[in-house]
Amino acid sequence: VSAEGGTVFLDEIGELSLDLQAKLLRALQEKEVRPVGATHRVPIKARIVAATNRDLAVMVEQGAFRKDLFYRLNVVNLRLPPLRDRREDIPLLAAHFLDHISHEHGTKFTLSDEALRTMMRHDWPGNVRELENSIERACALSSGPVLHLGDLPTQLQQQGLEARRSAVAGEPAAEGGQPQMTTLADMERQAILGAIRTLNGDKLQAAKLLGIGKTTLYRKLKEYGIADPLREE
């Protein structure tokens, strides 16, 4: 009733049980509802918008969704491609979520270049909701206003580190046109340096980003002769 003259958004309409589908169809056809606890029906006039990530036409064939309700709802059909097919929207959506969170927390959060590049490469199987949750998590875990790779969910951190290692392994060819080989030790050394630099010298967070213990990180720094990671060439 409170939606009178407005819009009712029905999310995940494909998850509605057959019993509730019948009740929804009746409300749409008769343009009236009975509020909870009421003894009489109330007329209502509102725009109905429904959304689902399931194929309702297939569900109709399988008997899981009412055909009459499907045709009642399927007046204007809009298909929104998955986020992986419109990656150019990721920076815009990320900025929107960051603005919202920044307003709530009173802190102006921003993404580091590496974090944004990693997000652009991710396929986002959970689409916009996964993106929003990832940014909320990053803001909750971040120790500063700039969100780094180590603030992102574990899967994205791993993807970012793989990209970093690939970039190190793909250095320009040596003289003579032969590919310049990079040892595993060199890759590990560069990954450690990159993590510490990304996190502005925070070794504890760098260890978490690399998936190793703090003791192991200090041992590796000593092993590779790294005294000052921020100045190391």
PDB file of C-alpha atoms in Angstrom:
ATOM      1  CA  VAL A   1       0.000   0.000   0.000  1.00  0.00           C
ATOM      2  CA  SER A   2       2.893   2.352   0.779  1.00  0.00           C
ATOM      3  CA  ALA A   3       3.990   2.003  -2.866  1.00  0.00           C
ATOM      4  CA  GLU A   4       0.790   3.623  -4.122  1.00  0.00           C
ATOM      5  CA  GLY A   5       1.648   5.794  -7.088  1.00  0.00           C
ATOM      6  CA  GLY A   6       5.284   4.653  -6.994  1.00  0.00           C
ATOM      7  CA  THR A   7       7.365   1.612  -7.918  1.00  0.00           C
ATOM      8  CA  VAL A   8       7.625  -1.861  -6.383  1.00  0.00           C
ATOM      9  CA  PHE A   9      10.943  -3.628  -7.040  1.00  0.00           C
ATOM     10  CA  LEU A  10      10.772  -7.425  -6.832  1.00  0.00           C
ATOM     11  CA  ASP A  11      14.338  -8.754  -6.681  1.00  0.00           C
ATOM     12  CA  GLU A  12      15.179 -12.417  -7.395  1.00  0.00           C
ATOM     13  CA  ILE A  13      11.679 -13.045  -8.715  1.00  0.00           C
ATOM     14  CA  GLY A  14      12.821 -16.449  -9.973  1.00  0.00           C
ATOM     15  CA  GLU A  15      13.195 -17.667  -6.378  1.00  0.00           C
ATOM     16  CA  LEU A  16       9.509 -17.100  -5.599  1.00  0.00           C
ATOM     17  CA  SER A  17       7.576 -20.257  -4.698  1.00  0.00           C
ATOM     18  CA  LEU A  18       4.620 -21.298  -6.863  1.00  0.00           C
ATOM     19  CA  ASP A  19       2.189 -20.436  -4.048  1.00  0.00           C
ATOM     20  CA  LEU A  20       3.540 -16.896  -3.770  1.00  0.00           C
ATOM     21  CA  GLN A  21       3.604 -16.594  -7.560  1.00  0.00           C
ATOM     22  CA  ALA A  22      -0.142 -17.262  -7.601  1.00  0.00           C
ATOM     23  CA  LYS A  23      -0.743 -14.566  -4.973  1.00  0.00           C
ATOM     24  CA  LEU A  24       1.424 -12.071  -6.839  1.00  0.00           C
ATOM     25  CA  LEU A  25      -0.390 -12.798 -10.094  1.00  0.00           C
ATOM     26  CA  ARG A  26      -3.749 -12.213  -8.422  1.00  0.00           C
ATOM     27  CA  ALA A  27      -2.557  -8.878  -7.024  1.00  0.00           C
ATOM     28  CA  LEU A  28      -1.294  -7.784 -10.447  1.00  0.00           C
ATOM     29  CA  GLN A  29      -4.473  -8.810 -12.229  1.00  0.00           C
ATOM     30  CA  GLU A  30      -6.940  -7.404  -9.718  1.00  0.00           C
ATOM     31  CA  LYS A  31      -4.771  -4.371  -8.816  1.00  0.00           C
ATOM     32  CA  GLU A  32      -5.537  -4.740  -5.146  1.00  0.00           C
ATOM     33  CA  VAL A  33      -3.900  -6.234  -2.066  1.00  0.00           C
ATOM     34  CA  ARG A  34      -4.919  -7.183   1.450  1.00  0.00           C
ATOM     35  CA  PRO A  35      -2.518  -5.769   4.029  1.00  0.00           C
ATOM     36  CA  VAL A  36      -1.361  -8.080   6.813  1.00  0.00           C
ATOM     37  CA  GLY A  37      -4.015  -8.166   9.541  1.00  0.00           C
ATOM     38  CA  ALA A  38      -6.655  -6.451   7.403  1.00  0.00           C
ATOM     39  CA  THR A  39     -10.052  -7.972   6.619  1.00  0.00           C
ATOM     40  CA  HIS A  40     -10.628  -6.203   3.332  1.00  0.00           C
ATOM     41  CA  ARG A  41      -8.690  -5.591   0.121  1.00  0.00           C
ATOM     42  CA  VAL A  42      -7.179  -2.238  -0.778  1.00  0.00           C
ATOM     43  CA  PRO A  43      -6.804  -1.024  -4.373  1.00  0.00           C
ATOM     44  CA  ILE A  44      -3.288  -0.127  -5.396  1.00  0.00           C
ATOM     45  CA  LYS A  45      -1.702   1.473  -8.429  1.00  0.00           C
ATOM     46  CA  ALA A  46       2.056   1.060  -8.752  1.00  0.00           C
ATOM     47  CA  ARG A  47       4.737   0.262 -11.323  1.00  0.00           C
ATOM     48  CA  ILE A  48       6.185  -3.244 -10.980  1.00  0.00           C
ATOM     49  CA  VAL A  49       9.872  -3.887 -11.717  1.00  0.00           C
ATOM     50  CA  ALA A  50      11.172  -7.455 -11.332  1.00  0.00           C
ATOM     51  CA  ALA A  51      14.728  -8.757 -11.562  1.00  0.00           C
ATOM     52  CA  THR A  52      16.345 -12.184 -11.710  1.00  0.00           C
ATOM     53  CA  ASN A  53      19.568 -13.856 -12.770  1.00  0.00           C
ATOM     54  CA  ARG A  54      17.714 -16.983 -13.876  1.00  0.00           C
ATOM     55  CA  ASP A  55      16.172 -17.817 -17.254  1.00  0.00           C
ATOM     56  CA  LEU A  56      12.445 -17.531 -16.530  1.00  0.00           C
ATOM     57  CA  ALA A  57      11.472 -18.886 -19.970  1.00  0.00           C
ATOM     58  CA  VAL A  58      13.329 -22.116 -19.181  1.00  0.00           C
ATOM     59  CA  MET A  59      11.737 -22.211 -15.722  1.00  0.00           C
ATOM     60  CA  VAL A  60       8.318 -21.910 -17.359  1.00  0.00           C
ATOM     61  CA  GLU A  61       9.076 -24.940 -19.538  1.00  0.00           C
ATOM     62  CA  GLN A  62      10.222 -26.842 -16.446  1.00  0.00           C
ATOM     63  CA  GLY A  63       7.082 -25.926 -14.524  1.00  0.00           C
ATOM     64  CA  ALA A  64       9.031 -23.947 -11.923  1.00  0.00           C
ATOM     65  CA  PHE A  65       7.542 -20.580 -12.894  1.00  0.00           C
ATOM     66  CA  ARG A  66       3.957 -19.763 -13.844  1.00  0.00           C
ATOM     67  CA  LYS A  67       3.518 -18.984 -17.519  1.00  0.00           C
ATOM     68  CA  ASP A  68       0.738 -16.453 -16.870  1.00  0.00           C
ATOM     69  CA  LEU A  69       2.876 -14.563 -14.358  1.00  0.00           C
ATOM     70  CA  PHE A  70       5.839 -14.637 -16.733  1.00  0.00           C
ATOM     71  CA  TYR A  71       3.856 -12.958 -19.513  1.00  0.00           C
ATOM     72  CA  ARG A  72       2.283 -10.543 -17.057  1.00  0.00           C
ATOM     73  CA  LEU A  73       5.751  -9.365 -15.943  1.00  0.00           C
ATOM     74  CA  ASN A  74       7.575  -9.643 -19.281  1.00  0.00           C
ATOM     75  CA  VAL A  75       6.231  -6.438 -20.846  1.00  0.00           C
ATOM     76  CA  VAL A  76       9.493  -4.523 -21.200  1.00  0.00           C
ATOM     77  CA  ASN A  77      12.578  -6.741 -20.993  1.00  0.00           C
ATOM     78  CA  LEU A  78      15.981  -5.273 -20.108  1.00  0.00           C
ATOM     79  CA  ARG A  79      19.058  -7.508 -20.115  1.00  0.00           C
ATOM     80  CA  LEU A  80      21.986  -6.269 -18.034  1.00  0.00           C
ATOM     81  CA  PRO A  81      25.267  -7.960 -19.090  1.00  0.00           C
ATOM     82  CA  PRO A  82      27.464  -9.438 -16.332  1.00  0.00           C
ATOM     83  CA  LEU A  83      30.122  -7.134 -14.925  1.00  0.00           C
ATOM     84  CA  ARG A  84      32.908  -9.069 -16.687  1.00  0.00           C
ATOM     85  CA  ASP A  85      31.402  -7.997 -20.024  1.00  0.00           C
ATOM     86  CA  ARG A  86      31.344  -4.301 -19.109  1.00  0.00           C
ATOM     87  CA  ARG A  87      34.587  -3.773 -17.243  1.00  0.00           C
ATOM     88  CA  GLU A  88      34.538  -0.085 -18.114  1.00  0.00           C
ATOM     89  CA  ASP A  89      31.791   0.251 -15.475  1.00  0.00           C
ATOM     90  CA  ILE A  90      34.016  -1.063 -12.664  1.00  0.00           C
ATOM     91  CA  PRO A  91      35.816   2.255 -11.912  1.00  0.00           C
ATOM     92  CA  LEU A  92      32.500   4.131 -11.963  1.00  0.00           C
ATOM     93  CA  LEU A  93      30.784   1.646  -9.664  1.00  0.00           C
ATOM     94  CA  ALA A  94      33.805   1.520  -7.362  1.00  0.00           C
ATOM     95  CA  ALA A  95      33.831   5.323  -7.111  1.00  0.00           C
ATOM     96  CA  HIS A  96      30.106   5.303  -6.292  1.00  0.00           C
ATOM     97  CA  PHE A  97      30.517   2.764  -3.489  1.00  0.00           C
ATOM     98  CA  LEU A  98      33.598   4.545  -2.136  1.00  0.00           C
ATOM     99  CA  ASP A  99      31.742   7.862  -2.046  1.00  0.00           C
ATOM    100  CA  HIS A 100      28.897   6.247  -0.116  1.00  0.00           C
ATOM    101  CA  ILE A 101      31.218   4.555   2.392  1.00  0.00           C
ATOM    102  CA  SER A 102      33.372   7.686   2.720  1.00  0.00           C
ATOM    103  CA  HIS A 103      30.273   9.698   3.611  1.00  0.00           C
ATOM    104  CA  GLU A 104      29.282   7.169   6.291  1.00  0.00           C
ATOM    105  CA  HIS A 105      32.770   6.883   7.834  1.00  0.00           C
ATOM    106  CA  GLY A 106      33.889  10.463   7.428  1.00  0.00           C
ATOM    107  CA  THR A 107      37.056   9.270   5.642  1.00  0.00           C
ATOM    108  CA  LYS A 108      37.767   9.851   1.948  1.00  0.00           C
ATOM    109  CA  PHE A 109      38.695   6.362   0.695  1.00  0.00           C
ATOM    110  CA  THR A 110      40.464   5.896  -2.640  1.00  0.00           C
ATOM    111  CA  LEU A 111      41.878   2.931  -4.553  1.00  0.00           C
ATOM    112  CA  SER A 112      45.554   2.486  -5.318  1.00  0.00           C
ATOM    113  CA  ASP A 113      46.415   1.994  -8.998  1.00  0.00           C
ATOM    114  CA  GLU A 114      47.370  -1.647  -8.418  1.00  0.00           C
ATOM    115  CA  ALA A 115      44.143  -2.399  -6.551  1.00  0.00           C
ATOM    116  CA  LEU A 116      42.060  -0.883  -9.341  1.00  0.00           C
ATOM    117  CA  ARG A 117      44.009  -2.773 -12.035  1.00  0.00           C
ATOM    118  CA  THR A 118      43.414  -6.009 -10.150  1.00  0.00           C
ATOM    119  CA  MET A 119      39.704  -5.282  -9.869  1.00  0.00           C
ATOM    120  CA  MET A 120      39.554  -4.573 -13.604  1.00  0.00           C
ATOM    121  CA  ARG A 121      41.052  -8.016 -14.331  1.00  0.00           C
ATOM    122  CA  HIS A 122      38.703  -9.927 -12.018  1.00  0.00           C
ATOM    123  CA  ASP A 123      35.694 -11.689 -13.608  1.00  0.00           C
ATOM    124  CA  TRP A 124      33.289 -10.838 -10.753  1.00  0.00           C
ATOM    125  CA  PRO A 125      31.066 -13.947 -10.778  1.00  0.00           C
ATOM    126  CA  GLY A 126      28.963 -12.244  -8.109  1.00  0.00           C
ATOM    127  CA  ASN A 127      28.643  -9.137 -10.293  1.00  0.00           C
ATOM    128  CA  VAL A 128      27.941  -5.738  -8.715  1.00  0.00           C
ATOM    129  CA  ARG A 129      27.134  -7.154  -5.281  1.00  0.00           C
ATOM    130  CA  GLU A 130      30.497  -8.911  -5.128  1.00  0.00           C
ATOM    131  CA  LEU A 131      32.209  -5.670  -6.133  1.00  0.00           C
ATOM    132  CA  GLU A 132      30.351  -3.719  -3.451  1.00  0.00           C
ATOM    133  CA  ASN A 133      31.143  -6.316  -0.776  1.00  0.00           C
ATOM    134  CA  SER A 134      34.822  -6.337  -1.769  1.00  0.00           C
ATOM    135  CA  ILE A 135      35.050  -2.575  -1.424  1.00  0.00           C
ATOM    136  CA  GLU A 136      33.239  -2.598   1.925  1.00  0.00           C
ATOM    137  CA  ARG A 137      35.685  -5.250   3.155  1.00  0.00           C
ATOM    138  CA  ALA A 138      38.669  -3.260   1.923  1.00  0.00           C
ATOM    139  CA  CYS A 139      37.471  -0.110   3.697  1.00  0.00           C
ATOM    140  CA  ALA A 140      36.888  -2.053   6.921  1.00  0.00           C
ATOM    141  CA  LEU A 141      40.381  -3.602   6.886  1.00  0.00           C
ATOM    142  CA  SER A 142      42.371  -0.672   5.523  1.00  0.00           C
ATOM    143  CA  SER A 143      44.655   1.196   7.917  1.00  0.00           C
ATOM    144  CA  GLY A 144      44.480   4.358   5.816  1.00  0.00           C
ATOM    145  CA  PRO A 145      42.394   6.187   3.247  1.00  0.00           C
ATOM    146  CA  VAL A 146      44.153   4.493   0.308  1.00  0.00           C
ATOM    147  CA  LEU A 147      42.967   0.925  -0.360  1.00  0.00           C
ATOM    148  CA  HIS A 148      45.855  -1.325  -1.401  1.00  0.00           C
ATOM    149  CA  LEU A 149      45.998  -4.813  -2.875  1.00  0.00           C
ATOM    150  CA  GLY A 150      46.363  -6.283   0.621  1.00  0.00           C
ATOM    151  CA  ASP A 151      42.983  -4.861   1.618  1.00  0.00           C
ATOM    152  CA  LEU A 152      41.121  -6.742  -1.105  1.00  0.00           C
ATOM    153  CA  PRO A 153      39.638 -10.256  -0.702  1.00  0.00           C
ATOM    154  CA  THR A 154      42.118 -13.149  -0.823  1.00  0.00           C
ATOM    155  CA  GLN A 155      41.240 -14.206  -4.359  1.00  0.00           C
ATOM    156  CA  LEU A 156      41.898 -10.729  -5.734  1.00  0.00           C
ATOM    157  CA  GLN A 157      45.146 -10.503  -3.759  1.00  0.00           C
ATOM    158  CA  GLN A 158      46.331 -13.730  -5.375  1.00  0.00           C
ATOM    159  CA  GLN A 159      45.415 -12.451  -8.825  1.00  0.00           C
ATOM    160  CA  GLY A 160      47.263  -9.217  -8.163  1.00  0.00           C
ATOM    161  CA  LEU A 161      50.382 -11.041  -7.010  1.00  0.00           C
ATOM    162  CA  GLU A 162      50.263 -13.324 -10.056  1.00  0.00           C
ATOM    163  CA  ALA A 163      50.054 -10.274 -12.303  1.00  0.00           C
ATOM    164  CA  ARG A 164      52.984  -8.723 -10.449  1.00  0.00           C
ATOM    165  CA  ARG A 165      55.069 -11.880 -10.836  1.00  0.00           C
ATOM    166  CA  SER A 166      54.161 -12.106 -14.518  1.00  0.00           C
ATOM    167  CA  ALA A 167      55.262  -8.532 -15.021  1.00  0.00           C
ATOM    168  CA  VAL A 168      58.590  -9.321 -13.380  1.00  0.00           C
ATOM    169  CA  ALA A 169      59.026 -12.487 -15.445  1.00  0.00           C
ATOM    170  CA  GLY A 170      58.160 -10.590 -18.628  1.00  0.00           C
ATOM    171  CA  GLU A 171      61.069  -8.152 -18.462  1.00  0.00           C
ATOM    172  CA  PRO A 172      62.610  -6.982 -21.800  1.00  0.00           C
ATOM    173  CA  ALA A 173      64.719  -9.487 -23.702  1.00  0.00           C
ATOM    174  CA  ALA A 174      68.439  -9.555 -23.023  1.00  0.00           C
ATOM    175  CA  GLU A 175      71.055  -8.759 -25.662  1.00  0.00           C
ATOM    176  CA  GLY A 176      71.068 -11.124 -28.618  1.00  0.00           C
ATOM    177  CA  GLY A 177      67.267 -11.329 -28.732  1.00  0.00           C
ATOM    178  CA  GLN A 178      67.053 -14.190 -26.244  1.00  0.00           C
ATOM    179  CA  PRO A 179      64.456 -13.902 -23.468  1.00  0.00           C
ATOM    180  CA  GLN A 180      65.903 -12.702 -20.193  1.00  0.00           C
ATOM    181  CA  MET A 181      65.415 -15.463 -17.641  1.00  0.00           C
ATOM    182  CA  THR A 182      64.234 -14.668 -14.154  1.00  0.00           C
ATOM    183  CA  THR A 183      64.923 -17.092 -11.305  1.00  0.00           C
ATOM    184  CA  LEU A 184      62.318 -18.046  -8.730  1.00  0.00           C
ATOM    185  CA  ALA A 185      64.469 -16.347  -6.101  1.00  0.00           C
ATOM    186  CA  ASP A 186      64.424 -13.097  -8.089  1.00  0.00           C
ATOM    187  CA  MET A 187      60.666 -13.319  -8.497  1.00  0.00           C
ATOM    188  CA  GLU A 188      60.211 -13.941  -4.783  1.00  0.00           C
ATOM    189  CA  ARG A 189      62.539 -11.049  -3.936  1.00  0.00           C
ATOM    190  CA  GLN A 190      60.649  -8.694  -6.242  1.00  0.00           C
ATOM    191  CA  ALA A 191      57.292  -9.854  -4.890  1.00  0.00           C
ATOM    192  CA  ILE A 192      58.455  -9.102  -1.312  1.00  0.00           C
ATOM    193  CA  LEU A 193      59.780  -5.684  -2.297  1.00  0.00           C
ATOM    194  CA  GLY A 194      56.636  -4.890  -4.258  1.00  0.00           C
ATOM    195  CA  ALA A 195      54.356  -5.860  -1.378  1.00  0.00           C
ATOM    196  CA  ILE A 196      56.268  -3.774   1.168  1.00  0.00           C
ATOM    197  CA  ARG A 197      56.439  -0.773  -1.155  1.00  0.00           C
ATOM    198  CA  THR A 198      52.744  -1.056  -1.980  1.00  0.00           C
ATOM    199  CA  LEU A 199      51.970  -0.957   1.722  1.00  0.00           C
ATOM    200  CA  ASN A 200      54.392   1.929   2.373  1.00  0.00           C
ATOM    201  CA  GLY A 201      56.787  -0.148   4.468  1.00  0.00           C
ATOM    202  CA  ASP A 202      54.202  -1.968   6.600  1.00  0.00           C
ATOM    203  CA  LYS A 203      55.913  -5.380   6.911  1.00  0.00           C
ATOM    204  CA  LEU A 204      53.129  -6.995   8.937  1.00  0.00           C
ATOM    205  CA  GLN A 205      50.529  -6.202   6.279  1.00  0.00           C
ATOM    206  CA  ALA A 206      53.003  -7.179   3.564  1.00  0.00           C
ATOM    207  CA  ALA A 207      53.400 -10.599   5.166  1.00  0.00           C
ATOM    208  CA  LYS A 208      49.613 -11.031   5.181  1.00  0.00           C
ATOM    209  CA  LEU A 209      49.447  -9.933   1.553  1.00  0.00           C
ATOM    210  CA  LEU A 210      52.114 -12.468   0.581  1.00  0.00           C
ATOM    211  CA  GLY A 211      50.451 -15.221   2.577  1.00  0.00           C
ATOM    212  CA  ILE A 212      53.464 -15.830   4.850  1.00  0.00           C
ATOM    213  CA  GLY A 213      54.220 -15.290   8.528  1.00  0.00           C
ATOM    214  CA  LYS A 214      55.995 -12.203   9.836  1.00  0.00           C
ATOM    215  CA  THR A 215      58.957 -14.344  10.960  1.00  0.00           C
ATOM    216  CA  THR A 216      59.255 -15.835   7.478  1.00  0.00           C
ATOM    217  CA  LEU A 217      59.208 -12.378   5.914  1.00  0.00           C
ATOM    218  CA  TYR A 218      62.030 -11.130   8.145  1.00  0.00           C
ATOM    219  CA  ARG A 219      64.026 -14.268   7.370  1.00  0.00           C
ATOM    220  CA  LYS A 220      63.549 -13.677   3.643  1.00  0.00           C
ATOM    221  CA  LEU A 221      64.618 -10.038   3.974  1.00  0.00           C
ATOM    222  CA  LYS A 222      67.798 -11.151   5.695  1.00  0.00           C
ATOM    223  CA  GLU A 223      68.354 -13.951   3.173  1.00  0.00           C
ATOM    224  CA  TYR A 224      68.117 -11.539   0.240  1.00  0.00           C
ATOM    225  CA  GLY A 225      70.151  -8.861   1.993  1.00  0.00           C
ATOM    226  CA  ILE A 226      67.319  -6.338   1.988  1.00  0.00           C
ATOM    227  CA  ALA A 227      67.990  -3.759   4.693  1.00  0.00           C
ATOM    228  CA  ASP A 228      65.671  -0.963   3.540  1.00  0.00           C
ATOM    229  CA  PRO A 229      62.926  -2.248   1.197  1.00  0.00           C
ATOM    230  CA  LEU A 230      61.760   1.276   0.346  1.00  0.00           C
ATOM    231  CA  ARG A 231      65.195   2.229  -0.989  1.00  0.00           C
ATOM    232  CA  GLU A 232      66.220  -1.134  -2.434  1.00  0.00           C
ATOM    233  CA  GLU A 233      66.773  -1.161  -6.212  1.00  0.00           C
TER     234      GLU A 233
END
